[in-house]
mmCIF file of C-alpha atoms and ligand atoms in Angstrom:
data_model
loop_
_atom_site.group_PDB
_atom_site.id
_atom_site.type_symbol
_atom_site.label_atom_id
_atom_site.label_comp_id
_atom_site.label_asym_id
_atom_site.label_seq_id
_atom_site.Cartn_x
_atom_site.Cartn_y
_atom_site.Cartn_z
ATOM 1 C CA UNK A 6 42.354 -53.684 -9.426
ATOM 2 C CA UNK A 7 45.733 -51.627 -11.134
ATOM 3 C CA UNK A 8 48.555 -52.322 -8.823
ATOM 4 C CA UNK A 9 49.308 -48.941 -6.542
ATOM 5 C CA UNK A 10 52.378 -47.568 -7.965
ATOM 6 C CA UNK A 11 55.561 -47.299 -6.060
ATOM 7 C CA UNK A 12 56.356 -44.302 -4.347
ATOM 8 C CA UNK A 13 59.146 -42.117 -5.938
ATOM 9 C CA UNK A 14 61.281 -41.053 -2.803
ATOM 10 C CA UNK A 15 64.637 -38.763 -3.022
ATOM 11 C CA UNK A 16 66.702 -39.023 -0.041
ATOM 12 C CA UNK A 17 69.102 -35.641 0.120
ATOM 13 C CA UNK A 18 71.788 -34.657 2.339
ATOM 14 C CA UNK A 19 74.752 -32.720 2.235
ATOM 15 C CA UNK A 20 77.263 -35.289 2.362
ATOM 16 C CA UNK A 21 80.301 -32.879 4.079
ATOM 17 C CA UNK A 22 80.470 -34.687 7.519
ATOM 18 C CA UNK A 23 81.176 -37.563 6.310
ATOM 19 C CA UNK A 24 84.348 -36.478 3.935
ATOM 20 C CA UNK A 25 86.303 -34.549 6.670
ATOM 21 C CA UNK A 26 85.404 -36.283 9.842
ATOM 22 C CA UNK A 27 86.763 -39.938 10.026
ATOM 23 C CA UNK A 28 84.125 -40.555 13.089
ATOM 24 C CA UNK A 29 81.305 -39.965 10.597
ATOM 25 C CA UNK A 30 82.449 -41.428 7.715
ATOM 26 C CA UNK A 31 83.560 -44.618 10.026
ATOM 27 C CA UNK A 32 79.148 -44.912 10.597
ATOM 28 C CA UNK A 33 78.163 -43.887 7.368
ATOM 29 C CA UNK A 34 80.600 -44.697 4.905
ATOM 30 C CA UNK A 35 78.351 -44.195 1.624
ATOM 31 C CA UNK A 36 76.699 -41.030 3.062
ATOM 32 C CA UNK A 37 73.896 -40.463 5.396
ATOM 33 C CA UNK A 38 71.839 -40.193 2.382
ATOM 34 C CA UNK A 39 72.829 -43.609 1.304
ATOM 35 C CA UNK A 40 72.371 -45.106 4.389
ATOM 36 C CA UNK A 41 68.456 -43.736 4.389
ATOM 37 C CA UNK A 42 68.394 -45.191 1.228
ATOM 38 C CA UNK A 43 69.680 -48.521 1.819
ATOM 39 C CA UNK A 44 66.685 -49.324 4.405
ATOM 40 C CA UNK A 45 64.542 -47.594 2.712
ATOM 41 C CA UNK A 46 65.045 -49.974 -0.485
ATOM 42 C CA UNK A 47 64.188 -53.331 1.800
ATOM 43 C CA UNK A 48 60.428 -51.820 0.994
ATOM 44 C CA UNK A 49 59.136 -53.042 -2.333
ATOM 45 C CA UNK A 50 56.661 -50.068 -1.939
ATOM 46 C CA UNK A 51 59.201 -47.622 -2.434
ATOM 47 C CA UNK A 52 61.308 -45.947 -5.536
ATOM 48 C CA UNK A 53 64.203 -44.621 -4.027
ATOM 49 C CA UNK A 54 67.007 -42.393 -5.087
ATOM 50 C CA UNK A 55 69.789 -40.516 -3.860
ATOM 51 C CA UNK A 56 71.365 -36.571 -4.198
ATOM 52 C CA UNK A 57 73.820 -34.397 -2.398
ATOM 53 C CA UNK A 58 74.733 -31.097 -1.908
ATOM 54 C CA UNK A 59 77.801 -30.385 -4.539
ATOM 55 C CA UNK A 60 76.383 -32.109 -7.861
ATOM 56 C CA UNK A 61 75.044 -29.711 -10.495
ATOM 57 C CA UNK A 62 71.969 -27.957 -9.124
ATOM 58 C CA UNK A 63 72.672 -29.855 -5.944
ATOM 59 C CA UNK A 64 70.911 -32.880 -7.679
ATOM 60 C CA UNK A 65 67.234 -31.787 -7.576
ATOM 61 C CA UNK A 66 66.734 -30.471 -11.203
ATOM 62 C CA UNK A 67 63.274 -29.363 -12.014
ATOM 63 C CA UNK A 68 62.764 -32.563 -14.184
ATOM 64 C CA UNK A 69 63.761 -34.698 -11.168
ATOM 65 C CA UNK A 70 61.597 -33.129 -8.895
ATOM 66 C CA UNK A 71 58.213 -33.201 -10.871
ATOM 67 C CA UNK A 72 59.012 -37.160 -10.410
ATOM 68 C CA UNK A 73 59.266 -37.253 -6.830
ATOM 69 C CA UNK A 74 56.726 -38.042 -4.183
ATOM 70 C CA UNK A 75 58.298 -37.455 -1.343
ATOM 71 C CA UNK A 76 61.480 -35.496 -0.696
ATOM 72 C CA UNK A 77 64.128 -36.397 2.412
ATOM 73 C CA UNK A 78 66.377 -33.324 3.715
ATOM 74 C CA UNK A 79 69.340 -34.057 5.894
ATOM 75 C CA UNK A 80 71.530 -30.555 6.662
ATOM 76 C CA UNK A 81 73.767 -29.390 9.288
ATOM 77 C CA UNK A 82 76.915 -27.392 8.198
ATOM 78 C CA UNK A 83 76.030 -26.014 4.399
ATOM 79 C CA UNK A 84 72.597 -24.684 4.737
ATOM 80 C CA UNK A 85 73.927 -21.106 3.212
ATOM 81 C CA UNK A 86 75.264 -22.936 0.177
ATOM 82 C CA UNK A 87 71.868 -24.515 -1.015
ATOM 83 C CA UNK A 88 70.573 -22.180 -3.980
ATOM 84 C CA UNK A 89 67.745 -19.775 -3.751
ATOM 85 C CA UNK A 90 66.128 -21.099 -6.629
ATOM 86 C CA UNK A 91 66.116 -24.574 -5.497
ATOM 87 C CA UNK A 92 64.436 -23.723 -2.121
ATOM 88 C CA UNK A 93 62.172 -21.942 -4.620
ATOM 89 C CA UNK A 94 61.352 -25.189 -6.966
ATOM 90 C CA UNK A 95 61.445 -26.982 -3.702
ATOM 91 C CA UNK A 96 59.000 -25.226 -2.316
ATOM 92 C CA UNK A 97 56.583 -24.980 -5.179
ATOM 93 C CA UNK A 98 56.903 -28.851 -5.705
ATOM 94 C CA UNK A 99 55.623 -29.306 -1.882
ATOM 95 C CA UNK A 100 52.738 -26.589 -2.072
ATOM 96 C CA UNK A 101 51.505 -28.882 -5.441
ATOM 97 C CA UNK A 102 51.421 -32.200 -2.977
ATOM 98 C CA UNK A 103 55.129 -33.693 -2.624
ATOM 99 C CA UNK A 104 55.157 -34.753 0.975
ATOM 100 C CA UNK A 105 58.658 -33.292 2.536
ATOM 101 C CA UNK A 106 60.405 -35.257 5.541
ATOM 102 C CA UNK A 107 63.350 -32.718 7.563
ATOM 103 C CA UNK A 108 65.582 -34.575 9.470
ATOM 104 C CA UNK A 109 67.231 -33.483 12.536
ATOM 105 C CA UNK A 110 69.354 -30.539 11.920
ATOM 106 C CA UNK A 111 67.417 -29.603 8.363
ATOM 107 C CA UNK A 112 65.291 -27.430 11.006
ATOM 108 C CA UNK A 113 67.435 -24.902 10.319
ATOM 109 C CA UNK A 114 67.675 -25.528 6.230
ATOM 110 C CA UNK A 115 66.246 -23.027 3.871
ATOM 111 C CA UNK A 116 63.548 -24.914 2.542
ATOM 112 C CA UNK A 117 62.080 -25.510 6.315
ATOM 113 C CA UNK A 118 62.103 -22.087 7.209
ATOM 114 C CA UNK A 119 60.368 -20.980 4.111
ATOM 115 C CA UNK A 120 57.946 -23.405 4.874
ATOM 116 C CA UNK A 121 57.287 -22.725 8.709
ATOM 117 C CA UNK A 122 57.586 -18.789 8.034
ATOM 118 C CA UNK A 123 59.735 -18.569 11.523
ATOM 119 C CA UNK A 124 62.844 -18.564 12.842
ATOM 120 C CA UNK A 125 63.053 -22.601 13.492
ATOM 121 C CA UNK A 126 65.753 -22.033 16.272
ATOM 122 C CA UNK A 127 65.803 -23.854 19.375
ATOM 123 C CA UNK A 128 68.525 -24.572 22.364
ATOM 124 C CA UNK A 129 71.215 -27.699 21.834
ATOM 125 C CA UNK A 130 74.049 -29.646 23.522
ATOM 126 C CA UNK A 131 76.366 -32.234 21.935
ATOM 127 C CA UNK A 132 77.340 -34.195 25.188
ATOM 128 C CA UNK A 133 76.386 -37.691 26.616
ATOM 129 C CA UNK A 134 72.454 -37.481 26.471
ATOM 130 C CA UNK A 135 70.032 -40.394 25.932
ATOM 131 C CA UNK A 136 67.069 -40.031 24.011
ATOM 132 C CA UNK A 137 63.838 -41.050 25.014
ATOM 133 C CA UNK A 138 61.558 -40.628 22.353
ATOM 134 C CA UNK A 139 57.604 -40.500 23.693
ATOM 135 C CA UNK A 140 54.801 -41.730 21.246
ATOM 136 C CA UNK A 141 52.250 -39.508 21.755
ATOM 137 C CA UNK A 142 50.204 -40.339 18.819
ATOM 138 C CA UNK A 143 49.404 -44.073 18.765
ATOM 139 C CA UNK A 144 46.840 -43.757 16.391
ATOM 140 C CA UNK A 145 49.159 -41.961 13.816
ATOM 141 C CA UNK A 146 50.305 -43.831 10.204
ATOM 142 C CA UNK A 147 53.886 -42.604 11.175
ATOM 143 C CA UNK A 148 54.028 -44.165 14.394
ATOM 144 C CA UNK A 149 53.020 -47.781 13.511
ATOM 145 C CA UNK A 150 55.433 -50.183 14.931
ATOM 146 C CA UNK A 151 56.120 -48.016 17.420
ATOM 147 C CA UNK A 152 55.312 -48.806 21.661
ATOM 148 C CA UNK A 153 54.890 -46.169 23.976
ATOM 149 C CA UNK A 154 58.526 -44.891 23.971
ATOM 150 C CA UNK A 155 62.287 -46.006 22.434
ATOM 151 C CA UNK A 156 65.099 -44.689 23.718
ATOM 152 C CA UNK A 157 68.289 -44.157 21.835
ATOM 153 C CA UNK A 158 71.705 -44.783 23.537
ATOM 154 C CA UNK A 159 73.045 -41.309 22.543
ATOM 155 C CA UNK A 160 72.345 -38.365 20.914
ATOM 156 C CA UNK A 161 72.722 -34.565 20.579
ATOM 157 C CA UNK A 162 70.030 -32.422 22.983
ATOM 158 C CA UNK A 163 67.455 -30.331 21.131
ATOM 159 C CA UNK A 164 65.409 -28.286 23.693
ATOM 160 C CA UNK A 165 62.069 -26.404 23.607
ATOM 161 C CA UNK A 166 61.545 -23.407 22.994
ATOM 162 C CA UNK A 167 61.503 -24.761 19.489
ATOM 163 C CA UNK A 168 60.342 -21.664 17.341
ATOM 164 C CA UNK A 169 58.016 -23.862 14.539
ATOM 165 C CA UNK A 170 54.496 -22.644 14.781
ATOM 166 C CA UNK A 171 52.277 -24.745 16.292
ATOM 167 C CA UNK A 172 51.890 -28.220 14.382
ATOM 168 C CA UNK A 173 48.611 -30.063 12.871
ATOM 169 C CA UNK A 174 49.818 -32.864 14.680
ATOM 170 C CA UNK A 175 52.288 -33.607 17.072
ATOM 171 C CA UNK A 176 53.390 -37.051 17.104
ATOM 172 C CA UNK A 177 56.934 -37.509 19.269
ATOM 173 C CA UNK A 178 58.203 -35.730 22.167
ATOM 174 C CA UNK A 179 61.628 -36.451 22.970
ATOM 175 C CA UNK A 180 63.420 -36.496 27.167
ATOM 176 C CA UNK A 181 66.896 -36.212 27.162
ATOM 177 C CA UNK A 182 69.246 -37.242 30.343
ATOM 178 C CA UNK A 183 69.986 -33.789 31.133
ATOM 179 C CA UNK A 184 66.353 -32.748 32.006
ATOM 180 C CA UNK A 185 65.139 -31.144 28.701
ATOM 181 C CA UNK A 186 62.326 -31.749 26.568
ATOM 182 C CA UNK A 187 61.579 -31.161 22.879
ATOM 183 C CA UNK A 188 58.778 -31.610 20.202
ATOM 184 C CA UNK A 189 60.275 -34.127 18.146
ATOM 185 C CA UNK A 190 58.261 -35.174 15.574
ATOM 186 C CA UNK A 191 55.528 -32.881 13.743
ATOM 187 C CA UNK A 192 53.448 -33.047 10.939
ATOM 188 C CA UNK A 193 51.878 -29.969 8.960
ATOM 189 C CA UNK A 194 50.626 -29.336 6.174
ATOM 190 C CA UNK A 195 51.705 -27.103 3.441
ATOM 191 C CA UNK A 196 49.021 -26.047 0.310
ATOM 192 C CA UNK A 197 48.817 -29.596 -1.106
ATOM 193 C CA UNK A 198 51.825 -31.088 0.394
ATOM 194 C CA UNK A 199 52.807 -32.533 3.997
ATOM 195 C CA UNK A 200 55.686 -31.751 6.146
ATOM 196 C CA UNK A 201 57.362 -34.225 8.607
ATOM 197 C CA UNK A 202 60.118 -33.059 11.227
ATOM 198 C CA UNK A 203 61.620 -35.624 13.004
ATOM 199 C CA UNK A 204 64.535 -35.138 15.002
ATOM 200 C CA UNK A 205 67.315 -37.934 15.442
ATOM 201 C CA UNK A 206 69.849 -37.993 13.528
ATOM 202 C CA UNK A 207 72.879 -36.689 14.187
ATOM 203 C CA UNK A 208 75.865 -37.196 12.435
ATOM 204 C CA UNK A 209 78.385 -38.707 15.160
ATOM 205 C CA UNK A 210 76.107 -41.321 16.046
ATOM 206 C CA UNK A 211 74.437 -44.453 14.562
ATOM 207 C CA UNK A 212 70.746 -43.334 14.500
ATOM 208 C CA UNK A 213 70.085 -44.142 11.376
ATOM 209 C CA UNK A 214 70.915 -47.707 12.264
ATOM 210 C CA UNK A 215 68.479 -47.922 14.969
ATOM 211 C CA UNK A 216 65.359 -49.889 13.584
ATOM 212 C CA UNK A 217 62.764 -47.321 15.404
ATOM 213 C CA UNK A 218 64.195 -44.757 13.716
ATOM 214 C CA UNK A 219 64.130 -46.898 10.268
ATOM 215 C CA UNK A 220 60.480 -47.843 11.161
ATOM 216 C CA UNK A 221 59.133 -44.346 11.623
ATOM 217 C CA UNK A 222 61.262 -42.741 8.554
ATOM 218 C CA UNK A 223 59.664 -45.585 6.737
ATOM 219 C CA UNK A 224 55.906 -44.909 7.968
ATOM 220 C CA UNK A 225 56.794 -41.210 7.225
ATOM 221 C CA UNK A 226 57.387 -41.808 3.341
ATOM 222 C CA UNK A 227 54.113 -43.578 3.097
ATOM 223 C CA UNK A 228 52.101 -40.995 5.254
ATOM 224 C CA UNK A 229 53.648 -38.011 3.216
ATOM 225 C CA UNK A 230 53.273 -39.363 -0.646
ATOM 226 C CA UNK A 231 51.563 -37.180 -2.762
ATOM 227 C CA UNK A 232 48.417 -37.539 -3.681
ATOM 228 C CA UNK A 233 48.104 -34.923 -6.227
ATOM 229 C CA UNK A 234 49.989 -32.626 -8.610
ATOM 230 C CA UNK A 235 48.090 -29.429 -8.016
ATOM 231 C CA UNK A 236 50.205 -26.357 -9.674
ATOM 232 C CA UNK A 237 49.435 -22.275 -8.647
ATOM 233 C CA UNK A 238 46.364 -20.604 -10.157
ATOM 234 C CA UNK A 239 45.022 -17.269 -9.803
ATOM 235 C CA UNK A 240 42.751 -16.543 -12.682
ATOM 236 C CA UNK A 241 39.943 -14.667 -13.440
ATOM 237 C CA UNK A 242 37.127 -16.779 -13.862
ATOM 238 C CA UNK A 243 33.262 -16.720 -15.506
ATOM 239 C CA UNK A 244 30.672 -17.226 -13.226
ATOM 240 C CA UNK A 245 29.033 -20.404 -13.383
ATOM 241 C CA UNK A 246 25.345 -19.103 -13.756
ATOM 242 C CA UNK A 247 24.185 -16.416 -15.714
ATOM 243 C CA UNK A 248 24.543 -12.778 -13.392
ATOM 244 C CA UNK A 249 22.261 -9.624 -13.218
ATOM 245 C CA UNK A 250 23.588 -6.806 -15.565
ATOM 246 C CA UNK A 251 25.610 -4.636 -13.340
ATOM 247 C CA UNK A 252 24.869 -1.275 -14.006
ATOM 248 C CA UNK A 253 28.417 0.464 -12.749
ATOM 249 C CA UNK A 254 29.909 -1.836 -14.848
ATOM 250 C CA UNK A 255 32.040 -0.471 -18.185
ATOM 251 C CA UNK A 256 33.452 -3.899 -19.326
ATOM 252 C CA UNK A 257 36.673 -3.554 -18.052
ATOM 253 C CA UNK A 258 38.243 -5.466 -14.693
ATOM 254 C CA UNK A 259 40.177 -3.324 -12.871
ATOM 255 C CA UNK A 260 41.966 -5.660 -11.161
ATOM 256 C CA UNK A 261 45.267 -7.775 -12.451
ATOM 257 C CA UNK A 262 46.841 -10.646 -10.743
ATOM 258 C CA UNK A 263 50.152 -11.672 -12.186
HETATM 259 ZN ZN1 ZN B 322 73.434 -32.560 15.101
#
């Protein structure tokens, strides 16, 4: 039996935070990119790479993203600067079957939105919270590994409403201290391509440390690989079997779809 091939994964964030605020950069020195990346790498499965926000094209050339499988977006503070036509090729590359993974504050990045069709917002608080993260879909490939509930030290508040439309699946709902809850983690899916949001992640704190939150990025890359390469058609097709002579008919289609 042909070995499976590794997974081609692209880990992107903006990689701002960490250049002008000493508290970030002191938890992820390389980048939270990098720091996906790094655990990411300890899986043999997985072909993993790395872009940011200010190289050319923001580092997701055309060429670069017909090679990848799966797609990671961390955003907070730049989601204006990301280029139209990347959230376009970004798109287009998900609808054909790459899976797409949007990490915490990505819900409100261009390429989500386009996706979800809504407004993504939701209600926040950067204070002294703990996270309790709820597995409510033990029988899910992204939560493997995963017991009934982790719970992580600190992190920023996302409450519902949460304006997504309604997932295929929702797999984590988070409790924070202050009383709130929030849908955080939901799959859909997108023409041939899956969407992940999960929501840790943010930048002051050492999420991305955590092993649960490792584990279920991790089951997320494998769940969302695509499958297929399936680009946009809209032709004008013969019919299969031969079809009774239509006697309105002059030859001519009057419709064009371009
Ligand atoms: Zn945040």
């Amino acid at each position: 039996m042909p070995a499976t091939p590794p997974i081609r994964v692209l880990v992107w964030s903006e990689f701002r935070h960490e250049k002008i605020n000493p508290k970030v950069s002191a938890i992820y020195p390389d980048g939270i990119h990098e720091a996906i990346a790094a655990f990411l790498r300890e899986d043999s499965g997985l072909m993993v790479e790395t872009a940011f926000l200010d190289q050319a094209r923001h580092g997701l050339e055309s060429a670069r993203l017909d090679a990848t499988d799966v797609l990671i977006w961390w955003g907070h503070m730049a989601h204006g600067e990301v280029s139209d036509d990347v959230v376009a090729e970004v798109k287009r590359r998900v609808l054909e079957g790459m899976g797409l993974i949007v990490l915490h504050s990505a819900h409100y990045s261009k390429i989500f939105k386009a996706l979800m069709g809504t407004t993504c917002s939701l209600q926040w608080r950067e204070s002294t919270d703990k996270e309790r993260v709820w597995n409510i879909a033990p029988h899910h490939p992204i939560t493997r590994g995963i017991g009934h509930c982790f719970e992580i030290p600190q992190e920023e508040m996302y409450g519902e409403p949460f304006a997504i439309p309604t997932p295929d699946e929702l797999i984590f709902i988070s409790w924070y201290t202050g009383g709130e809850v929030f849908r955080s983690g939901a799959t859909w899916q997108r023409g041939h391509g899956r969407v992940f949001y999960f929501k840790p992640g943010h930048e002051t704190y050492p999420t991305y440390h955590q092993p649960e939150v490792q584990r279920v990025i991790t089951n997320a890359v494998h769940w969302a690989r695509a499958t297929v390469c399936i680009p946009d058609r809209c032709e004008n097709i013969a019919p299969l079997e031969p079809l009774p002579p239509d006697p309105e008919a002059d030859g001519r289609s009057t419709h064009a779809y371009v």
